[in-house]
Coordinates of C-alpha atoms in Angstrom, one line a residue:
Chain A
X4 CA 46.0 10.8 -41.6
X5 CA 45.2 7.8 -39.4
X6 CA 43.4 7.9 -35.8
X7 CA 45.6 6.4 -32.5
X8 CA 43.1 2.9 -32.9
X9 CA 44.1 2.5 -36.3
X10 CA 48.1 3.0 -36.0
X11 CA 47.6 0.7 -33.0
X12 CA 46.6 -1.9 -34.4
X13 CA 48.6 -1.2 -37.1
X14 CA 51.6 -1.7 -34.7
X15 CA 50.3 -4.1 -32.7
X16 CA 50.3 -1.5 -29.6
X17 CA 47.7 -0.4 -27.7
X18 CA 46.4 2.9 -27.9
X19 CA 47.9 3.6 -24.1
X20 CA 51.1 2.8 -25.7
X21 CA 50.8 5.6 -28.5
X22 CA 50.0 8.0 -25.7
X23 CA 52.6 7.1 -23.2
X24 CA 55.1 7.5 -26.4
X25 CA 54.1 11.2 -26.7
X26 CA 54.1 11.7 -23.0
X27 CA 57.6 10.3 -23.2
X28 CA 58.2 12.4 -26.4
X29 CA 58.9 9.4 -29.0
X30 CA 56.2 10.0 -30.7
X31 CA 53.8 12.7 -31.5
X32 CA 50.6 13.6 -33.6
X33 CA 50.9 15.4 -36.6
X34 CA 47.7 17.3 -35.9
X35 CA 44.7 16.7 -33.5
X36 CA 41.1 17.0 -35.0
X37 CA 38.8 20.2 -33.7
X38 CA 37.2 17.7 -30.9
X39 CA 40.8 16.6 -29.5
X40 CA 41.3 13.5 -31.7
X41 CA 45.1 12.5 -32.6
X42 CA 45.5 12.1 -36.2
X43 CA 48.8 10.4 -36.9
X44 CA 50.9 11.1 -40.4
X45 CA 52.8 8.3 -42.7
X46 CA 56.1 10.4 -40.7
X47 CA 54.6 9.2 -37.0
X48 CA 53.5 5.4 -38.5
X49 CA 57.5 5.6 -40.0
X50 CA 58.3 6.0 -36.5
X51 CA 56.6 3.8 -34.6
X52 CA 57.8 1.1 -36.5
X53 CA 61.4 2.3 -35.7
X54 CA 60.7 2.4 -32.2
X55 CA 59.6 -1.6 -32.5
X56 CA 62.2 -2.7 -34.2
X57 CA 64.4 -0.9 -31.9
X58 CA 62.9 -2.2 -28.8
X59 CA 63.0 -6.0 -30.3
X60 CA 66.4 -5.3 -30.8
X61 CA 67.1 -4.9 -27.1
X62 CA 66.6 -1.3 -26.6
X63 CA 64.8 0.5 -24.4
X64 CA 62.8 3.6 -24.4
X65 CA 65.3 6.0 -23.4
X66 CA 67.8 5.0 -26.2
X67 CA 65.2 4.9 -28.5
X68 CA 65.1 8.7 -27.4
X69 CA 69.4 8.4 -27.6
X70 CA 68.8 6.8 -31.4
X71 CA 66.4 9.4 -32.5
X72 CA 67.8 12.3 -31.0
X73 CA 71.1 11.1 -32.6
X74 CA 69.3 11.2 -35.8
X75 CA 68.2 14.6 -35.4
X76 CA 72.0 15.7 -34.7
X77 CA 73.8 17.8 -37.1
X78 CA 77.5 16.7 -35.6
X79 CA 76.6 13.5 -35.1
X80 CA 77.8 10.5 -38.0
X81 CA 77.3 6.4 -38.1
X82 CA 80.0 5.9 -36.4
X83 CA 78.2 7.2 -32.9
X84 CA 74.9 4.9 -33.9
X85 CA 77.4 1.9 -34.5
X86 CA 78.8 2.1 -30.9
X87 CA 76.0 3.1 -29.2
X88 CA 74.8 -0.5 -30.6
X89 CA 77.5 -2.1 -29.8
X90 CA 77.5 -0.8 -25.9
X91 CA 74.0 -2.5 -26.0
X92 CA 75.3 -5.2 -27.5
X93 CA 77.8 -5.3 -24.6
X94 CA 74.9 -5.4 -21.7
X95 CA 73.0 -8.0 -23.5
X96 CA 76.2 -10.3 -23.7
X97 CA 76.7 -9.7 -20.2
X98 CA 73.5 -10.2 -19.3
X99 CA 73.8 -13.9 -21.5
X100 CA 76.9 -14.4 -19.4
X101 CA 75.1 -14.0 -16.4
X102 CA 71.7 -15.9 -16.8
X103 CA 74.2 -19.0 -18.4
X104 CA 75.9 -19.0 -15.0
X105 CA 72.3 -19.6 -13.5
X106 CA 71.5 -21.9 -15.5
X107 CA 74.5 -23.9 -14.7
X108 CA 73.6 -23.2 -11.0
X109 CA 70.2 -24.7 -11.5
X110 CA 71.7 -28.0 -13.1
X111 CA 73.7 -28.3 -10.1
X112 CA 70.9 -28.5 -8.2
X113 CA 68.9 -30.8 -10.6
X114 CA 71.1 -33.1 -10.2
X115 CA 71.8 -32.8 -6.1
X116 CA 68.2 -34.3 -6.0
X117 CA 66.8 -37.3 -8.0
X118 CA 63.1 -36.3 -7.2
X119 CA 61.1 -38.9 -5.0
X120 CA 58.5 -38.4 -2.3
X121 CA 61.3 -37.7 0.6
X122 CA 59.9 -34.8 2.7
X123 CA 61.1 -31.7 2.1
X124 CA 63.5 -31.5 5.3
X125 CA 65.9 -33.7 3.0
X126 CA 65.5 -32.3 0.2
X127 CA 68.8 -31.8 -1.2
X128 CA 67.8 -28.4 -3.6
X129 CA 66.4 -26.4 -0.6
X130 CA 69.4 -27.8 1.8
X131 CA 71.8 -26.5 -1.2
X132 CA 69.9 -23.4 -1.3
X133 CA 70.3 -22.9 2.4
X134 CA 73.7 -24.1 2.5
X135 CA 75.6 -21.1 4.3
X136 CA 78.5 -21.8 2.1
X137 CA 77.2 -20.5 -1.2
X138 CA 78.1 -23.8 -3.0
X139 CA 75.5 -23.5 -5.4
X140 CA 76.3 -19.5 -6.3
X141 CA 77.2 -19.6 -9.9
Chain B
X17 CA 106.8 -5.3 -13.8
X18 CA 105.3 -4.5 -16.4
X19 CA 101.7 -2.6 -16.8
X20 CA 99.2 -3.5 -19.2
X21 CA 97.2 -0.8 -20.4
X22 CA 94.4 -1.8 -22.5
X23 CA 92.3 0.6 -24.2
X24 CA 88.7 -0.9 -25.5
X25 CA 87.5 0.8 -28.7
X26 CA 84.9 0.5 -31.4
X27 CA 86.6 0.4 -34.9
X28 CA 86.6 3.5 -36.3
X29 CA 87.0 5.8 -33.0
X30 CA 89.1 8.2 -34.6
X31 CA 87.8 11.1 -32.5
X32 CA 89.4 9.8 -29.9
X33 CA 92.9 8.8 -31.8
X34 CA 94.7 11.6 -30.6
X35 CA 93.8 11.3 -27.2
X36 CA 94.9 7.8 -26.9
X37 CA 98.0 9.2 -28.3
X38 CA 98.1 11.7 -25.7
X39 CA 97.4 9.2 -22.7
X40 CA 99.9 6.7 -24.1
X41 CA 102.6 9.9 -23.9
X42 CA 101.6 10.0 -20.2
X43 CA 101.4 6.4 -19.8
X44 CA 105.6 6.3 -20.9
X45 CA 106.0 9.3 -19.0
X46 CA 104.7 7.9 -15.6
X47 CA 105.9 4.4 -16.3
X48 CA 108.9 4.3 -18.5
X49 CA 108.3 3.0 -22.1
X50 CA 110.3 -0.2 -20.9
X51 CA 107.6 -1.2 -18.4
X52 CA 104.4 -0.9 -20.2
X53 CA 102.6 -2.9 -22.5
X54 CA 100.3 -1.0 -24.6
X55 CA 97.2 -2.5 -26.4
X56 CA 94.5 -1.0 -28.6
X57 CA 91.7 -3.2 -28.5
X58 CA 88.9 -3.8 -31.4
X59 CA 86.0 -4.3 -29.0
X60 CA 84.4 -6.5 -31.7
X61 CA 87.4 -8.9 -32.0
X62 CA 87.6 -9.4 -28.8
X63 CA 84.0 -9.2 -27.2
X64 CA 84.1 -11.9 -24.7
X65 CA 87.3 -10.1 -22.9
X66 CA 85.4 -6.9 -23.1
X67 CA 82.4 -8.7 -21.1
X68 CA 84.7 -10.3 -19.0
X69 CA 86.3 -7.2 -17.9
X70 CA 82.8 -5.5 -17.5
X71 CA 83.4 -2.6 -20.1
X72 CA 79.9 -1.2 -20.9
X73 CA 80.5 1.9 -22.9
X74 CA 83.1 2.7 -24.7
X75 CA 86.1 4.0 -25.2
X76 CA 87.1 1.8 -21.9
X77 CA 90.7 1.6 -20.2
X78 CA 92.1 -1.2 -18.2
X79 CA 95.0 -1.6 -16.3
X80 CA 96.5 -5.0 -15.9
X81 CA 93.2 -6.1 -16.5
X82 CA 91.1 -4.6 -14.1
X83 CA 88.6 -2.4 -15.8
X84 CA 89.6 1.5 -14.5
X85 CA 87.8 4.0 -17.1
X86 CA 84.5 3.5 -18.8
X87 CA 85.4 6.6 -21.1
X88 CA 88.9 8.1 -21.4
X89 CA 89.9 10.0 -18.8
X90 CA 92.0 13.3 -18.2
X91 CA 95.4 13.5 -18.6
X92 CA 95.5 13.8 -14.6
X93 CA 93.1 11.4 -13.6
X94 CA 95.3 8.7 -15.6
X95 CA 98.5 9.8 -14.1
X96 CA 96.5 9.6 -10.9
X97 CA 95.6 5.9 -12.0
X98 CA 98.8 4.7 -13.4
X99 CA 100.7 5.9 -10.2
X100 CA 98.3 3.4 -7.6
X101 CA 98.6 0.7 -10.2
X102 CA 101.9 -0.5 -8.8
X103 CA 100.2 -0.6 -5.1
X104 CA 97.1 -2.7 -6.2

């Protein structure tokens, strides 16, 4: 059994974290001591570490709580994990899509401007920006 | 003219592979089999079309390339669709 400070730091979480998981029912104690300390089992560390992984993978909390409920399913096979993935994988190439078009937006407007020490009134960026038009909308 | 119907799958979706059968009856039945063009599409061959179209879950329907269903609908509510497509 390991205390909340130790699987923590063995996650590189805080302690807040651990308890805003079990609020959020991820992730529960295996026991708690007579005094009210949570112990944590090999099980919970097991978990913990999936629910990392899963969130550097681009998921978020509640389909972490999708994944592992999915898991727990009787009726459930791969083939529901595999496109639950790819539907993320779907938002996150959208959202690529989408922060790409700003980017090209914002090297329109590096270049509309060469720098200098004009005032701002002619600056070309913030007259872009303010341009009623919408010429610099990606 | 003729309608596309494209139907955005993950590989594999067999659950499903009798109810794309089913909407594909209704599809002919509404349209005529003359005027429609029916495509089954692996999401993963073809993910920058999926993004494009917006599809975010799966299986997605779109009809001459507008994105119309995020999950397959009822036999009615695609009648319903394929009936307005002609008007859009």
């Amino acid at each position: 059994m390991h205390t909340i400070g130790k699987v923590a730091r063995m996650a590189g979480v805080s302690a807040d974290t651990l308890r805003f998981y079990e609020a959020e029912g991820l992730l529960a104690p295996a026991t708690k001591t007579a005094s009210g300390y949570r112990l944590y089992d090999n099980d919970a560390v097991r978990r913990l570490h999936f629910i990392k992984h899963a969130q550097a993978c681009g998921f978020t909390l509640s389909d972490v709580k999708e994944l592992l409920t999915l898991q727990k399913k009787d009726n459930t096979c791969c083939e529901d994990v595999r496109t639950l993935v790819i539907e993320k994988k779907l938002q996150i190439e959208r959202k690529l899509k989408a922060l790409q078009a700003m980017s090209r937006a914002l090297d329109g407007l590096i270049k509309s401007c060469e720098g200098g020490l004009s005032p701002t009134n002619d600056c070309p960026i913030l007259g872009a920006l303010d341009d009623s038009r919408g010429e610099a909308s990606p | 003219m003729k309608v596309t119907i494209e139907v955005i799958a993950a590989p594999g979706c067999k659950s499903c592979s009798a109810k794309r059968s089913e909407l594909r009856d209704v599809a002919i039945s509404v349209l005529g089999e003359d005027n429609l063009l029916w495509r089954e599409i692996n999401v993963l061959d073809e993910l920058d079309y999926a993004v494009a179209l917006g599809v975010l879950s799966m299986p997605a329907i779109a009809l001459n390339g507008e994105l119309r269903f995020s999950s397959l609908p009822t036999r009615d509510q695609f009648r319903a669709a394929l009936s307005t497509v002609g008007s859009r």
